[in-house]
Amino acid sequence: KTTLETLSGAPVLTGFWNTQKSSQAEGTQPAFGTHHIDTARWADLILVAPATAHFIAKAANGFADDLLTTEILAFQGPVLIVPAMNPAMYSHPAVQENIKRLLKYGTRFLGPTSGKTACGEEGLGRMIEPEAILELVASSFFKRPNGRKVVITLGPTRSSMDPVRYISNRSSGLMGASLCWAALQAGYRVKAICGPSQAPLPMVEGIEIVRVQTAREMAEATLEAWPTADVYIGAAAVLDWEIKNPSLEKLKKEQGMPLIEFEKNPDILSLVSQSKRSNQFVLGFAAETENALPNAKLKLNQKKCDAIFVNDVSKSTSGFESNFNSGWWLDSKEEIVSYNVLPKTELARNIISKIPLLESGSHLPN
Ligand code: C5P
């Protein structure tokens, strides 16, 4: 308690009836009285991180036997829960039912993610990273819906050699995930078509996430969603080539060096641009290691999109696997805007704000 009070400079409440005056900071919540009412009126948001299976069960069933659960009942704003538990516990139907019930009440969940949990086991149950939690908190203050839908492709794609091996690339999906956040914050409804990536995607109302592995799957999902969307953002690092002859069985080294044949993958960005209506906007991404701007100009014309964001992935301070990025926005009106190194979350907000709000076609059926 003292540590948290010292670090935050704010009082930490642990019980119903707090009689400690010492830690009351000026302008913060009241230290006396009926906290479950006072604090619930004072707060803009409740965040529970990490949240145990036990807490989720109590919240789902309307318990009010401690300060936190009581607070949640008395609170009328957004409640965010960040689960962290053993993977077997998380997948238990009782926990899943409790989560469903809370979702029905409007509670939002972020995570868990797959990985090592505190008990040493691996699986879906690990708490999402603190940075992602921060983002979610920020996202809770979303703008009003703007009536527009955006399809965002992100992450890498994979092509299988055999049942255990694949080729892929170093895309982390972080830029795409940041764009999803920024689009939601700006009021868009988002369809995220995501290749195999661990990037923390928003789990909030307004986003639908489709998980894919291959470029072909990504192309299919995108082309299906595109006719009823207003904006397409191609932030995925799609493999240009697919292994044509994957082995059905694991390749053995005794069989000698495998002869891999490739075939060209569909260029999703070009296909989307080809079927673009005048009230739709297409933004592509380009990762370059040299001559970034001239190459991006070429790509903008070749792929016939409305804008390209190009970044130089040869720099260690930005691009793949980094939380930072820099680059240039260039569009078909020949506007060029240069962005210095920024956190991907902030850059994403800048990029989203550059997309024009054209007349909406989202009234078309889903
Ligand atoms: O041609 P290049 O891969 O450099 O172009 C990058 C842009 O094209 C990105 O927006 C990427 O998502 C998109 N792309 C695609 N389908 C491919 C390859 C790239 O949509 N097969």
Coordinates of C-alpha atoms and ligand atoms in Angstrom, one line a residue:
K1 CA 0.0 0.0 0.0
T2 CA 2.7 2.5 1.0
T3 CA 4.7 1.7 -2.2
L4 CA 1.7 2.3 -4.3
E5 CA 0.9 5.5 -2.5
T6 CA 4.4 6.7 -2.8
L7 CA 4.7 5.9 -6.5
S8 CA 1.3 7.3 -7.4
G9 CA 1.2 10.2 -5.0
A10 CA -2.4 9.4 -4.4
P11 CA -4.2 7.6 -1.6
V12 CA -4.7 3.8 -1.8
L13 CA -8.0 2.6 -0.4
T14 CA -8.1 -1.0 0.9
G15 CA -11.3 -1.2 3.0
F16 CA -14.8 0.1 3.2
W17 CA -14.2 2.6 6.0
N18 CA -11.0 4.4 5.5
T19 CA -10.0 6.4 8.6
Q20 CA -6.5 7.3 7.5
K21 CA -6.3 11.0 6.7
S22 CA -2.5 11.0 6.1
S23 CA -2.4 10.1 2.5
Q24 CA -5.2 12.2 1.2
A25 CA -3.8 14.2 -1.7
E26 CA -5.3 17.5 -2.6
G27 CA -7.9 17.2 -5.3
T28 CA -8.1 13.5 -5.3
Q29 CA -10.8 11.2 -4.0
P30 CA -12.2 11.7 -0.5
A31 CA -10.5 9.7 2.2
F32 CA -13.5 9.5 4.5
G33 CA -17.1 8.4 4.3
T34 CA -18.8 5.8 2.1
H35 CA -16.1 5.1 -0.4
H36 CA -18.1 2.7 -2.5
I37 CA -20.4 5.7 -3.4
D38 CA -17.9 8.6 -3.2
T39 CA -15.1 6.9 -5.2
A40 CA -17.6 5.4 -7.7
R41 CA -18.9 8.9 -8.4
W42 CA -15.5 10.4 -8.6
A43 CA -13.8 7.9 -11.0
D44 CA -13.9 8.0 -14.8
L45 CA -13.0 4.4 -15.2
I46 CA -12.4 1.2 -13.2
L47 CA -9.5 -1.0 -14.2
V48 CA -8.9 -4.3 -12.6
A49 CA -5.4 -5.7 -13.4
P50 CA -4.5 -8.4 -12.8
A51 CA -8.0 -10.0 -12.4
T52 CA -8.2 -13.5 -11.0
A53 CA -10.8 -16.2 -11.7
H54 CA -12.1 -15.6 -8.2
F55 CA -12.6 -11.9 -8.8
I56 CA -14.3 -12.4 -12.2
A57 CA -16.7 -14.9 -10.6
K58 CA -17.6 -12.4 -7.8
A59 CA -18.0 -9.5 -10.3
A60 CA -20.1 -11.7 -12.6
N61 CA -22.5 -12.6 -9.8
G62 CA -22.9 -9.1 -8.3
F63 CA -21.0 -9.8 -5.1
A64 CA -20.3 -6.8 -2.8
D65 CA -18.2 -8.2 0.0
D66 CA -15.2 -6.0 -0.4
L67 CA -14.3 -2.5 -1.5
L68 CA -13.6 -3.4 -5.1
T69 CA -16.7 -5.5 -5.9
T70 CA -18.9 -3.0 -4.1
E71 CA -17.3 -0.2 -6.1
I72 CA -18.0 -1.9 -9.3
L73 CA -21.7 -2.3 -8.5
A74 CA -21.9 1.4 -7.5
F75 CA -20.0 2.6 -10.6
Q76 CA -21.8 3.7 -13.8
G77 CA -18.8 4.2 -16.1
P78 CA -16.6 1.8 -18.1
V79 CA -15.1 -1.2 -16.2
L80 CA -12.1 -2.8 -17.7
I81 CA -10.9 -6.3 -16.6
V82 CA -7.5 -7.7 -17.4
P83 CA -7.5 -11.4 -16.6
A84 CA -4.4 -13.3 -15.5
M85 CA -4.5 -16.9 -14.5
N86 CA -3.5 -20.4 -15.2
P87 CA -4.5 -21.4 -18.7
A88 CA -6.6 -24.4 -17.6
M89 CA -8.4 -22.2 -15.2
Y90 CA -9.0 -19.6 -17.9
S91 CA -10.5 -22.1 -20.3
H92 CA -12.8 -23.6 -17.7
P93 CA -16.4 -23.2 -18.7
A94 CA -17.3 -21.6 -15.4
V95 CA -14.8 -18.8 -16.0
Q96 CA -15.8 -18.4 -19.6
E97 CA -19.5 -18.2 -18.6
N98 CA -18.7 -15.5 -16.0
I99 CA -16.8 -13.5 -18.7
K100 CA -19.7 -13.8 -21.1
R101 CA -22.0 -12.6 -18.4
L102 CA -19.8 -9.6 -17.6
L103 CA -19.5 -8.8 -21.3
K104 CA -23.3 -8.7 -21.5
Y105 CA -23.3 -6.1 -18.7
G106 CA -20.9 -4.0 -20.7
T107 CA -17.7 -4.8 -18.9
R108 CA -14.7 -4.9 -21.3
F109 CA -11.9 -7.4 -21.3
L110 CA -8.4 -7.0 -22.5
G111 CA -6.5 -10.3 -23.0
P112 CA -5.4 -12.6 -21.7
T113 CA -2.7 -13.5 -24.2
S114 CA -0.8 -16.7 -24.8
G115 CA 2.5 -17.2 -23.0
K116 CA 4.2 -18.1 -19.8
T117 CA 1.9 -17.6 -16.8
A118 CA 3.0 -17.0 -13.2
C119 CA 2.5 -20.7 -12.3
G120 CA 5.1 -21.6 -15.0
E121 CA 2.6 -23.1 -17.4
E122 CA 2.3 -21.9 -21.0
G123 CA -1.0 -21.0 -22.7
L124 CA -3.8 -18.6 -22.9
G125 CA -4.0 -16.9 -19.5
R126 CA -1.0 -14.6 -19.4
M127 CA -1.8 -11.0 -18.5
I128 CA -1.5 -8.6 -21.4
E129 CA 1.5 -6.3 -21.2
P130 CA 1.2 -3.1 -19.1
E131 CA 1.7 -0.9 -22.2
A132 CA -1.4 -2.6 -23.8
I133 CA -3.4 -2.0 -20.7
L134 CA -2.5 1.7 -20.9
E135 CA -3.7 1.8 -24.4
L136 CA -7.0 0.2 -23.5
V137 CA -7.5 2.8 -20.8
A138 CA -6.9 5.5 -23.3
S139 CA -9.2 3.8 -25.7
S140 CA -12.0 4.0 -23.3
F141 CA -12.4 7.6 -24.1
F142 CA -13.2 6.9 -27.7
K143 CA -14.8 9.5 -29.9
R144 CA -18.4 9.0 -30.9
P145 CA -18.9 6.5 -33.8
N146 CA -18.3 8.3 -37.1
G147 CA -20.4 5.8 -39.1
R148 CA -17.4 4.6 -41.1
K149 CA -16.0 1.1 -41.4
V150 CA -12.3 0.3 -41.9
V151 CA -10.7 -3.0 -42.9
I152 CA -7.2 -3.3 -41.6
T153 CA -4.9 -6.1 -42.6
L154 CA -1.9 -6.6 -40.3
G155 CA 0.9 -8.9 -39.2
P156 CA 2.9 -11.3 -41.4
T157 CA 1.5 -14.2 -43.4
R158 CA 2.9 -17.8 -43.3
S159 CA 3.5 -20.3 -46.0
S160 CA 4.0 -23.9 -45.0
M161 CA 6.8 -26.2 -46.1
D162 CA 5.5 -29.2 -44.3
P163 CA 3.3 -29.6 -41.2
V164 CA 6.0 -28.2 -38.8
R165 CA 7.9 -25.7 -40.9
Y166 CA 7.0 -22.4 -42.6
I167 CA 8.4 -19.3 -44.1
S168 CA 7.3 -15.9 -42.9
N169 CA 8.8 -12.5 -42.2
R170 CA 9.7 -10.2 -39.2
S171 CA 6.5 -8.2 -39.1
S172 CA 5.3 -8.0 -35.5
G173 CA 1.8 -6.6 -36.4
L174 CA 2.4 -3.7 -33.9
M175 CA 1.9 -0.9 -36.4
G176 CA -1.4 -2.6 -37.6
A177 CA -2.6 -3.1 -34.0
S178 CA -1.8 0.6 -33.3
L179 CA -3.9 1.5 -36.3
C180 CA -6.8 -0.6 -35.1
W181 CA -6.6 1.3 -31.7
A182 CA -6.4 4.7 -33.4
A183 CA -9.2 3.9 -35.8
L184 CA -11.4 2.9 -32.9
Q185 CA -10.5 6.0 -31.0
A186 CA -11.4 8.1 -34.0
G187 CA -14.9 6.5 -34.1
Y188 CA -14.4 3.9 -36.9
R189 CA -15.8 0.4 -36.8
V190 CA -12.9 -1.9 -37.4
K191 CA -12.5 -5.3 -39.1
A192 CA -8.9 -6.5 -38.4
I193 CA -7.7 -9.3 -40.6
C194 CA -4.6 -10.4 -38.7
G195 CA -1.9 -12.8 -39.7
P196 CA 0.0 -14.8 -37.0
S197 CA 1.0 -12.1 -34.6
Q198 CA 1.2 -11.6 -30.9
A199 CA 0.4 -7.8 -31.1
P200 CA -2.2 -6.8 -28.6
L201 CA -5.4 -6.1 -30.5
P202 CA -8.2 -4.2 -28.9
M203 CA -10.9 -6.5 -27.4
V204 CA -13.6 -3.8 -27.2
E205 CA -16.8 -3.1 -28.9
G206 CA -16.5 -1.9 -32.5
I207 CA -13.8 -4.3 -33.6
E208 CA -14.1 -7.7 -35.3
I209 CA -11.0 -9.7 -35.5
V210 CA -10.4 -12.4 -38.2
R211 CA -7.3 -14.6 -37.7
V212 CA -5.6 -15.9 -40.8
Q213 CA -2.4 -17.7 -41.6
T214 CA -1.8 -17.5 -45.4
A215 CA -1.8 -14.7 -47.9
R216 CA -4.7 -16.4 -49.7
E217 CA -6.8 -16.5 -46.6
M218 CA -6.0 -12.9 -45.9
A219 CA -7.0 -12.0 -49.5
E220 CA -10.3 -13.9 -49.3
A221 CA -11.3 -12.3 -45.9
T222 CA -10.3 -8.8 -47.2
L223 CA -12.1 -9.0 -50.5
E224 CA -15.2 -10.3 -48.7
A225 CA -15.2 -7.4 -46.3
W226 CA -14.2 -4.6 -48.7
P227 CA -17.4 -3.9 -50.6
T228 CA -19.2 -2.7 -47.5
A229 CA -16.3 -0.8 -46.0
D230 CA -15.3 2.8 -46.4
V231 CA -11.5 2.5 -45.8
Y232 CA -8.9 -0.2 -46.4
I233 CA -5.5 -0.1 -44.7
G234 CA -3.0 -2.6 -45.9
A235 CA -0.5 -2.7 -43.0
A236 CA 0.2 -6.5 -43.3
A237 CA 3.5 -7.8 -44.5
V238 CA 2.0 -10.2 -47.0
L239 CA 4.3 -12.9 -48.4
D240 CA 4.8 -12.2 -52.1
W241 CA 5.5 -15.9 -52.8
E242 CA 3.7 -19.0 -51.5
I243 CA 5.3 -22.5 -51.4
K244 CA 3.6 -24.4 -54.2
N245 CA 4.4 -27.9 -53.1
P246 CA 4.2 -28.2 -49.3
S247 CA 4.8 -31.7 -48.1
L248 CA 2.0 -33.4 -46.3
E249 CA 4.4 -35.2 -44.0
K250 CA 7.4 -33.7 -42.1
L251 CA 10.4 -33.5 -44.4
K252 CA 13.3 -35.7 -43.2
K253 CA 16.9 -34.6 -43.6
E254 CA 17.7 -38.1 -45.0
Q255 CA 15.5 -37.1 -48.0
G256 CA 18.1 -34.5 -48.9
M257 CA 17.7 -30.8 -49.4
P258 CA 14.1 -30.0 -50.2
L259 CA 13.3 -28.5 -53.6
I260 CA 10.9 -25.7 -52.9
E261 CA 8.8 -24.3 -55.7
F262 CA 7.0 -21.0 -55.3
E263 CA 4.0 -19.4 -56.8
K264 CA 2.9 -15.8 -56.7
N265 CA 0.4 -14.7 -54.1
P266 CA -2.4 -12.3 -54.8
D267 CA -1.5 -8.7 -54.3
I268 CA -4.3 -7.8 -51.9
L269 CA -3.7 -4.0 -52.0
S270 CA -3.9 -4.0 -55.8
L271 CA -7.0 -6.1 -55.8
V272 CA -8.7 -3.9 -53.3
S273 CA -7.7 -0.7 -55.2
Q274 CA -9.1 -2.2 -58.5
S275 CA -12.5 -2.6 -57.0
K276 CA -12.5 0.7 -55.2
R277 CA -15.5 3.0 -55.5
S278 CA -15.1 6.8 -55.5
N279 CA -16.2 7.1 -51.9
Q280 CA -13.8 4.5 -50.6
F281 CA -10.2 5.2 -49.5
V282 CA -7.3 2.9 -49.8
L283 CA -4.1 3.3 -47.7
G284 CA -1.1 1.0 -48.3
F285 CA 2.0 0.5 -46.3
A286 CA 5.4 0.0 -47.7
A287 CA 8.5 -1.3 -45.9
E288 CA 11.7 -0.3 -47.7
T289 CA 15.3 -0.8 -46.9
E290 CA 16.6 1.7 -49.6
N291 CA 15.2 4.6 -51.7
A292 CA 12.1 4.7 -49.6
L293 CA 10.4 7.7 -51.1
P294 CA 11.0 7.0 -54.8
N295 CA 9.9 3.4 -54.3
A296 CA 6.8 4.5 -52.5
K297 CA 5.8 6.9 -55.3
L298 CA 6.2 4.0 -57.7
K299 CA 4.1 1.8 -55.5
L300 CA 1.4 4.4 -55.1
N301 CA 1.0 4.5 -58.9
Q302 CA 1.4 0.8 -59.6
K303 CA -1.1 -0.3 -56.9
K304 CA -3.4 2.6 -57.6
C305 CA -4.1 3.4 -54.0
D306 CA -5.0 6.7 -52.5
A307 CA -2.1 7.0 -50.1
I308 CA 1.0 5.1 -49.0
F309 CA 2.8 5.2 -45.7
V310 CA 6.4 4.2 -46.3
N311 CA 8.9 3.4 -43.6
D312 CA 12.6 2.6 -43.7
V313 CA 12.9 -0.8 -42.0
S314 CA 16.7 -0.8 -42.2
K315 CA 16.8 1.5 -39.2
S316 CA 16.9 -0.2 -35.8
T317 CA 14.9 2.6 -34.2
S318 CA 11.8 2.0 -36.2
G319 CA 10.0 -0.5 -38.4
F320 CA 9.6 -4.2 -37.7
E321 CA 9.6 -5.5 -34.1
S322 CA 10.0 -1.9 -32.8
N323 CA 7.5 0.1 -30.7
F324 CA 8.6 3.1 -32.7
N325 CA 8.3 4.1 -36.3
S326 CA 9.0 6.9 -38.7
G327 CA 8.4 7.5 -42.4
W328 CA 6.4 9.5 -45.0
W329 CA 2.8 9.7 -45.9
L330 CA 2.3 10.3 -49.6
D331 CA -1.0 10.5 -51.5
S332 CA -2.4 10.7 -54.9
K333 CA -2.8 14.4 -54.5
E334 CA 1.0 14.5 -54.2
E335 CA 1.0 15.6 -50.6
I336 CA 4.0 14.3 -48.7
V337 CA 4.2 14.5 -44.9
S338 CA 7.3 13.3 -43.1
Y339 CA 7.1 11.8 -39.6
N340 CA 10.1 11.6 -37.3
V341 CA 10.4 8.7 -34.9
L342 CA 7.2 8.4 -32.8
P343 CA 5.7 5.6 -30.7
K344 CA 3.6 3.5 -33.2
T345 CA 0.5 4.4 -31.2
E346 CA 1.0 8.1 -31.7
L347 CA 2.0 7.7 -35.4
A348 CA -1.1 5.6 -35.9
R349 CA -3.3 8.4 -34.6
N350 CA -1.6 10.9 -37.0
I351 CA -2.1 8.5 -39.9
I352 CA -5.8 7.9 -39.2
S353 CA -6.4 11.6 -38.9
K354 CA -5.1 12.1 -42.4
I355 CA -7.8 9.8 -43.9
P356 CA -10.6 11.8 -45.4
L357 CA -14.1 11.2 -44.2
L358 CA -15.7 10.5 -47.6
E359 CA -19.5 10.0 -47.9
S360 CA -20.2 6.8 -46.1
G361 CA -21.1 3.6 -47.9
S362 CA -21.4 1.7 -44.7
H363 CA -25.1 1.6 -45.0
L364 CA -24.6 -1.3 -47.4
P365 CA -25.5 -4.7 -45.9
N366 CA -22.7 -6.5 -44.1
Ligands
C5P1 O1 4.8 -4.6 -52.9 P1 5.0 -4.4 -51.4 O2 4.9 -5.7 -50.6 O3 6.3 -3.7 -51.0 O4 3.8 -3.4 -51.0 C1 3.5 -3.2 -49.7 C2 2.0 -3.0 -49.6 O5 1.3 -4.0 -50.4 C3 1.5 -3.3 -48.2 O6 0.4 -2.4 -48.0 C4 1.1 -4.7 -48.2 O7 0.1 -5.0 -47.3 C5 0.6 -4.9 -49.6 N1 0.7 -6.2 -50.2 C6 -0.4 -6.9 -50.4 N2 -0.4 -8.2 -51.0 C7 0.8 -8.7 -51.3 C8 2.0 -8.0 -51.0 C9 1.9 -6.7 -50.5 O8 -1.5 -6.4 -50.2 N3 0.9 -9.9 -51.8

